[in-house]
């Protein structure tokens, strides 16, 4: 089984404002809400988690970044055996049923053991000063990503929708919608 995009963690500066934007713009449903976290789901089981923090410092929401710079989006893929696959990568975290692998330029990627299919997350676009390195790194665990040249690293969730569109959430984080 190829890796399936199933999760995206997004650091946001205003949880209520972002939750409203993601539900209205992408059609997500609120599954869970706490003071610092909103779990938003699609009909296929894929999830976007909005985590309160500073989008310019992913460590403010994702401890696995430590003090490393990175984008405010952490992509997640379902894989057959995250524990076994994780042994081939530099890891930032190793927890039951999922690992956080460290890719080029310090990008963190979650490899977990759950899956989903249908309407929801269908990929990630990586903008990077080294797009070939990111494509190759993702391919090393069987994932295909859209990687483009850019001055700095960013990750955009790609979501299945009714028509192609490019958006920016309230913090300016890119989100791509592809029509079915």
PDB file of C-alpha atoms in Angstrom:
ATOM      1  CA  UNK A   1       0.000   0.000   0.000  1.00  0.00           C
ATOM      2  CA  UNK A   2       1.337   3.429  -0.912  1.00  0.00           C
ATOM      3  CA  UNK A   3       1.450   6.091   1.788  1.00  0.00           C
ATOM      4  CA  UNK A   4      -1.897   7.877   2.057  1.00  0.00           C
ATOM      5  CA  UNK A   5      -2.164  11.541   3.102  1.00  0.00           C
ATOM      6  CA  UNK A   6      -4.338  11.410   6.227  1.00  0.00           C
ATOM      7  CA  UNK A   7      -3.271  14.220   8.538  1.00  0.00           C
ATOM      8  CA  UNK A   8      -2.002  17.794   8.463  1.00  0.00           C
ATOM      9  CA  UNK A   9      -1.041  19.719  11.550  1.00  0.00           C
ATOM     10  CA  UNK A  10      -1.266  23.482  11.033  1.00  0.00           C
ATOM     11  CA  UNK A  11       0.069  26.078  13.487  1.00  0.00           C
ATOM     12  CA  UNK A  12      -2.357  29.009  13.737  1.00  0.00           C
ATOM     13  CA  UNK A  13      -2.252  32.287  15.647  1.00  0.00           C
ATOM     14  CA  UNK A  14      -6.015  32.569  16.309  1.00  0.00           C
ATOM     15  CA  UNK A  15      -7.764  29.238  16.751  1.00  0.00           C
ATOM     16  CA  UNK A  16     -11.358  30.483  16.485  1.00  0.00           C
ATOM     17  CA  UNK A  17     -10.717  32.555  13.361  1.00  0.00           C
ATOM     18  CA  UNK A  18      -8.814  29.715  11.670  1.00  0.00           C
ATOM     19  CA  UNK A  19     -11.383  27.085  12.660  1.00  0.00           C
ATOM     20  CA  UNK A  20     -14.114  29.215  11.066  1.00  0.00           C
ATOM     21  CA  UNK A  21     -12.044  29.648   7.883  1.00  0.00           C
ATOM     22  CA  UNK A  22     -11.184  25.930   7.492  1.00  0.00           C
ATOM     23  CA  UNK A  23     -14.758  24.779   8.084  1.00  0.00           C
ATOM     24  CA  UNK A  24     -16.301  27.405   5.784  1.00  0.00           C
ATOM     25  CA  UNK A  25     -13.690  27.228   3.011  1.00  0.00           C
ATOM     26  CA  UNK A  26     -12.798  23.518   2.982  1.00  0.00           C
ATOM     27  CA  UNK A  27     -15.986  21.980   4.360  1.00  0.00           C
ATOM     28  CA  UNK A  28     -14.274  20.354   7.344  1.00  0.00           C
ATOM     29  CA  UNK A  29     -16.339  19.334  10.354  1.00  0.00           C
ATOM     30  CA  UNK A  30     -15.249  20.027  13.925  1.00  0.00           C
ATOM     31  CA  UNK A  31     -14.493  16.719  15.671  1.00  0.00           C
ATOM     32  CA  UNK A  32     -12.837  18.053  18.796  1.00  0.00           C
ATOM     33  CA  UNK A  33     -12.059  21.442  20.301  1.00  0.00           C
ATOM     34  CA  UNK A  34      -9.959  22.485  23.271  1.00  0.00           C
ATOM     35  CA  UNK A  35      -8.245  25.711  24.278  1.00  0.00           C
ATOM     36  CA  UNK A  36      -5.156  25.067  22.073  1.00  0.00           C
ATOM     37  CA  UNK A  37      -6.381  22.508  19.510  1.00  0.00           C
ATOM     38  CA  UNK A  38      -9.166  22.007  16.983  1.00  0.00           C
ATOM     39  CA  UNK A  39      -9.461  18.655  15.220  1.00  0.00           C
ATOM     40  CA  UNK A  40     -11.237  19.098  11.884  1.00  0.00           C
ATOM     41  CA  UNK A  41     -12.235  16.139   9.788  1.00  0.00           C
ATOM     42  CA  UNK A  42     -13.255  15.257   6.274  1.00  0.00           C
ATOM     43  CA  UNK A  43     -15.778  12.582   5.277  1.00  0.00           C
ATOM     44  CA  UNK A  44     -12.977  10.133   4.421  1.00  0.00           C
ATOM     45  CA  UNK A  45     -11.483  10.226   7.918  1.00  0.00           C
ATOM     46  CA  UNK A  46      -8.529  12.466   7.025  1.00  0.00           C
ATOM     47  CA  UNK A  47      -7.851  15.227   9.519  1.00  0.00           C
ATOM     48  CA  UNK A  48      -6.519  18.742   9.788  1.00  0.00           C
ATOM     49  CA  UNK A  49      -5.475  19.666  13.310  1.00  0.00           C
ATOM     50  CA  UNK A  50      -5.210  23.366  14.034  1.00  0.00           C
ATOM     51  CA  UNK A  51      -2.770  23.980  16.874  1.00  0.00           C
ATOM     52  CA  UNK A  52      -2.521  27.362  18.581  1.00  0.00           C
ATOM     53  CA  UNK A  53       0.986  28.829  18.371  1.00  0.00           C
ATOM     54  CA  UNK A  54       3.255  31.116  16.396  1.00  0.00           C
ATOM     55  CA  UNK A  55       3.177  30.090  12.698  1.00  0.00           C
ATOM     56  CA  UNK A  56       6.730  31.444  12.258  1.00  0.00           C
ATOM     57  CA  UNK A  57       7.958  29.065  15.004  1.00  0.00           C
ATOM     58  CA  UNK A  58       6.573  25.537  14.565  1.00  0.00           C
ATOM     59  CA  UNK A  59       8.182  24.523  17.879  1.00  0.00           C
ATOM     60  CA  UNK A  60       5.530  26.693  19.571  1.00  0.00           C
ATOM     61  CA  UNK A  61       2.984  23.990  18.670  1.00  0.00           C
ATOM     62  CA  UNK A  62       5.020  20.923  17.657  1.00  0.00           C
ATOM     63  CA  UNK A  63       7.670  20.003  20.251  1.00  0.00           C
ATOM     64  CA  UNK A  64       9.392  17.709  17.716  1.00  0.00           C
ATOM     65  CA  UNK A  65      10.745  20.838  15.989  1.00  0.00           C
ATOM     66  CA  UNK A  66      12.704  21.763  19.129  1.00  0.00           C
ATOM     67  CA  UNK A  67      14.159  25.132  18.057  1.00  0.00           C
ATOM     68  CA  UNK A  68      14.568  24.220  14.378  1.00  0.00           C
ATOM     69  CA  UNK A  69      12.900  26.515  11.833  1.00  0.00           C
ATOM     70  CA  UNK A  70      10.198  25.081   9.629  1.00  0.00           C
ATOM     71  CA  UNK A  71       6.846  25.647   7.969  1.00  0.00           C
ATOM     72  CA  UNK A  72       3.606  25.924   9.962  1.00  0.00           C
ATOM     73  CA  UNK A  73       2.243  22.747   8.275  1.00  0.00           C
ATOM     74  CA  UNK A  74       3.357  19.241   9.212  1.00  0.00           C
ATOM     75  CA  UNK A  75       2.149  16.596   6.717  1.00  0.00           C
ATOM     76  CA  UNK A  76       1.090  13.126   7.819  1.00  0.00           C
ATOM     77  CA  UNK A  77       0.841   9.858   5.904  1.00  0.00           C
ATOM     78  CA  UNK A  78      -0.629   6.454   6.726  1.00  0.00           C
ATOM     79  CA  UNK A  79       1.932   3.729   6.055  1.00  0.00           C
ATOM     80  CA  UNK A  80       1.914  -0.048   6.525  1.00  0.00           C
ATOM     81  CA  UNK A  81       4.386  -0.122   9.424  1.00  0.00           C
ATOM     82  CA  UNK A  82       5.528   3.239  10.832  1.00  0.00           C
ATOM     83  CA  UNK A  83       7.823   1.601  13.412  1.00  0.00           C
ATOM     84  CA  UNK A  84       9.692  -0.397  10.787  1.00  0.00           C
ATOM     85  CA  UNK A  85       9.788   2.437   8.259  1.00  0.00           C
ATOM     86  CA  UNK A  86      10.932   4.877  10.931  1.00  0.00           C
ATOM     87  CA  UNK A  87      14.139   2.908  11.452  1.00  0.00           C
ATOM     88  CA  UNK A  88      15.357   4.159   8.046  1.00  0.00           C
ATOM     89  CA  UNK A  89      15.049   7.865   8.932  1.00  0.00           C
ATOM     90  CA  UNK A  90      16.325  10.449  11.365  1.00  0.00           C
ATOM     91  CA  UNK A  91      13.477  10.761  13.847  1.00  0.00           C
ATOM     92  CA  UNK A  92      12.329  13.687  15.960  1.00  0.00           C
ATOM     93  CA  UNK A  93       9.720  11.622  17.879  1.00  0.00           C
ATOM     94  CA  UNK A  94       8.829   7.954  18.233  1.00  0.00           C
ATOM     95  CA  UNK A  95       5.443   7.299  19.832  1.00  0.00           C
ATOM     96  CA  UNK A  96       3.078   4.333  19.779  1.00  0.00           C
ATOM     97  CA  UNK A  97       1.642   3.872  16.279  1.00  0.00           C
ATOM     98  CA  UNK A  98       3.406   6.883  14.748  1.00  0.00           C
ATOM     99  CA  UNK A  99       6.793   8.470  14.193  1.00  0.00           C
ATOM    100  CA  UNK A 100       7.913  11.962  13.232  1.00  0.00           C
ATOM    101  CA  UNK A 101      10.636  11.707  10.584  1.00  0.00           C
ATOM    102  CA  UNK A 102      13.026  14.550   9.755  1.00  0.00           C
ATOM    103  CA  UNK A 103      13.350  15.407   6.054  1.00  0.00           C
ATOM    104  CA  UNK A 104      15.397  17.917   4.044  1.00  0.00           C
ATOM    105  CA  UNK A 105      15.770  21.361   5.627  1.00  0.00           C
ATOM    106  CA  UNK A 106      14.393  19.968   8.894  1.00  0.00           C
ATOM    107  CA  UNK A 107      10.844  19.390   7.604  1.00  0.00           C
ATOM    108  CA  UNK A 108       8.915  17.091   9.975  1.00  0.00           C
ATOM    109  CA  UNK A 109       6.583  14.423   8.556  1.00  0.00           C
ATOM    110  CA  UNK A 110       4.289  12.143  10.552  1.00  0.00           C
ATOM    111  CA  UNK A 111       4.149   8.468   9.517  1.00  0.00           C
ATOM    112  CA  UNK A 112       1.191   6.766  11.182  1.00  0.00           C
ATOM    113  CA  UNK A 113      -0.717   3.490  10.917  1.00  0.00           C
ATOM    114  CA  UNK A 114      -4.202   4.704  10.083  1.00  0.00           C
ATOM    115  CA  UNK A 115      -5.686   5.168   6.638  1.00  0.00           C
ATOM    116  CA  UNK A 116      -8.438   6.935   4.762  1.00  0.00           C
ATOM    117  CA  UNK A 117      -9.701   7.444   1.225  1.00  0.00           C
ATOM    118  CA  UNK A 118     -12.246   9.645  -0.508  1.00  0.00           C
ATOM    119  CA  UNK A 119     -13.004  13.335  -0.037  1.00  0.00           C
ATOM    120  CA  UNK A 120     -10.381  15.059   2.084  1.00  0.00           C
ATOM    121  CA  UNK A 121      -6.615  15.391   2.100  1.00  0.00           C
ATOM    122  CA  UNK A 122      -5.200  14.062  -1.132  1.00  0.00           C
ATOM    123  CA  UNK A 123      -1.623  15.333  -1.061  1.00  0.00           C
ATOM    124  CA  UNK A 124       0.867  18.017  -0.169  1.00  0.00           C
ATOM    125  CA  UNK A 125       2.697  20.635  -2.194  1.00  0.00           C
ATOM    126  CA  UNK A 126       6.181  21.483  -0.958  1.00  0.00           C
ATOM    127  CA  UNK A 127       7.748  24.776  -2.015  1.00  0.00           C
ATOM    128  CA  UNK A 128      11.456  24.615  -1.339  1.00  0.00           C
ATOM    129  CA  UNK A 129      14.906  25.904  -2.281  1.00  0.00           C
ATOM    130  CA  UNK A 130      15.734  22.203  -2.874  1.00  0.00           C
ATOM    131  CA  UNK A 131      12.571  20.697  -4.436  1.00  0.00           C
ATOM    132  CA  UNK A 132      14.421  17.697  -5.912  1.00  0.00           C
ATOM    133  CA  UNK A 133      15.732  16.765  -2.455  1.00  0.00           C
ATOM    134  CA  UNK A 134      12.190  16.867  -1.055  1.00  0.00           C
ATOM    135  CA  UNK A 135      10.758  14.810  -3.944  1.00  0.00           C
ATOM    136  CA  UNK A 136      13.494  12.200  -3.461  1.00  0.00           C
ATOM    137  CA  UNK A 137      13.069  12.100   0.318  1.00  0.00           C
ATOM    138  CA  UNK A 138       9.291  11.577   0.095  1.00  0.00           C
ATOM    139  CA  UNK A 139       9.821   8.947  -2.630  1.00  0.00           C
ATOM    140  CA  UNK A 140      12.147   7.069  -0.242  1.00  0.00           C
ATOM    141  CA  UNK A 141       9.040   5.994   1.728  1.00  0.00           C
ATOM    142  CA  UNK A 142       6.809   5.660  -1.329  1.00  0.00           C
ATOM    143  CA  UNK A 143       5.028   9.030  -1.244  1.00  0.00           C
ATOM    144  CA  UNK A 144       4.670  11.296  -4.255  1.00  0.00           C
ATOM    145  CA  UNK A 145       4.487  15.028  -3.624  1.00  0.00           C
ATOM    146  CA  UNK A 146       4.242  18.096  -5.792  1.00  0.00           C
ATOM    147  CA  UNK A 147       7.487  20.032  -5.144  1.00  0.00           C
ATOM    148  CA  UNK A 148       8.218  23.449  -6.624  1.00  0.00           C
ATOM    149  CA  UNK A 149      11.143  25.868  -6.398  1.00  0.00           C
ATOM    150  CA  UNK A 150      10.837  28.653  -3.806  1.00  0.00           C
ATOM    151  CA  UNK A 151      13.104  30.832  -1.689  1.00  0.00           C
ATOM    152  CA  UNK A 152      11.938  29.285   1.562  1.00  0.00           C
ATOM    153  CA  UNK A 153      10.316  26.053   2.688  1.00  0.00           C
ATOM    154  CA  UNK A 154       6.521  25.855   2.888  1.00  0.00           C
ATOM    155  CA  UNK A 155       3.992  23.036   2.797  1.00  0.00           C
ATOM    156  CA  UNK A 156       0.451  23.344   1.441  1.00  0.00           C
ATOM    157  CA  UNK A 157      -2.157  20.671   2.132  1.00  0.00           C
ATOM    158  CA  UNK A 158      -3.941  19.607  -1.060  1.00  0.00           C
ATOM    159  CA  UNK A 159      -7.643  18.992  -0.473  1.00  0.00           C
ATOM    160  CA  UNK A 160     -10.184  17.373  -2.748  1.00  0.00           C
ATOM    161  CA  UNK A 161     -13.028  19.763  -3.577  1.00  0.00           C
ATOM    162  CA  UNK A 162     -15.468  20.685  -6.297  1.00  0.00           C
ATOM    163  CA  UNK A 163     -13.249  23.116  -8.245  1.00  0.00           C
ATOM    164  CA  UNK A 164      -9.555  24.001  -8.456  1.00  0.00           C
ATOM    165  CA  UNK A 165      -8.561  26.886  -6.193  1.00  0.00           C
ATOM    166  CA  UNK A 166      -5.572  28.246  -4.309  1.00  0.00           C
ATOM    167  CA  UNK A 167      -6.222  29.786  -0.917  1.00  0.00           C
ATOM    168  CA  UNK A 168      -4.327  31.237   2.019  1.00  0.00           C
ATOM    169  CA  UNK A 169      -5.671  30.677   5.506  1.00  0.00           C
ATOM    170  CA  UNK A 170      -5.953  33.646   7.917  1.00  0.00           C
ATOM    171  CA  UNK A 171      -2.227  33.329   8.795  1.00  0.00           C
ATOM    172  CA  UNK A 172      -1.210  33.209   5.119  1.00  0.00           C
ATOM    173  CA  UNK A 173      -0.550  29.459   5.024  1.00  0.00           C
ATOM    174  CA  UNK A 174      -1.220  28.113   1.507  1.00  0.00           C
ATOM    175  CA  UNK A 175      -3.969  25.555   0.890  1.00  0.00           C
ATOM    176  CA  UNK A 176      -4.624  24.025  -2.536  1.00  0.00           C
ATOM    177  CA  UNK A 177      -8.023  22.637  -3.591  1.00  0.00           C
ATOM    178  CA  UNK A 178      -8.213  20.272  -6.558  1.00  0.00           C
ATOM    179  CA  UNK A 179     -11.537  19.581  -8.254  1.00  0.00           C
ATOM    180  CA  UNK A 180     -12.798  16.046  -8.563  1.00  0.00           C
TER     181      UNK A 180
END
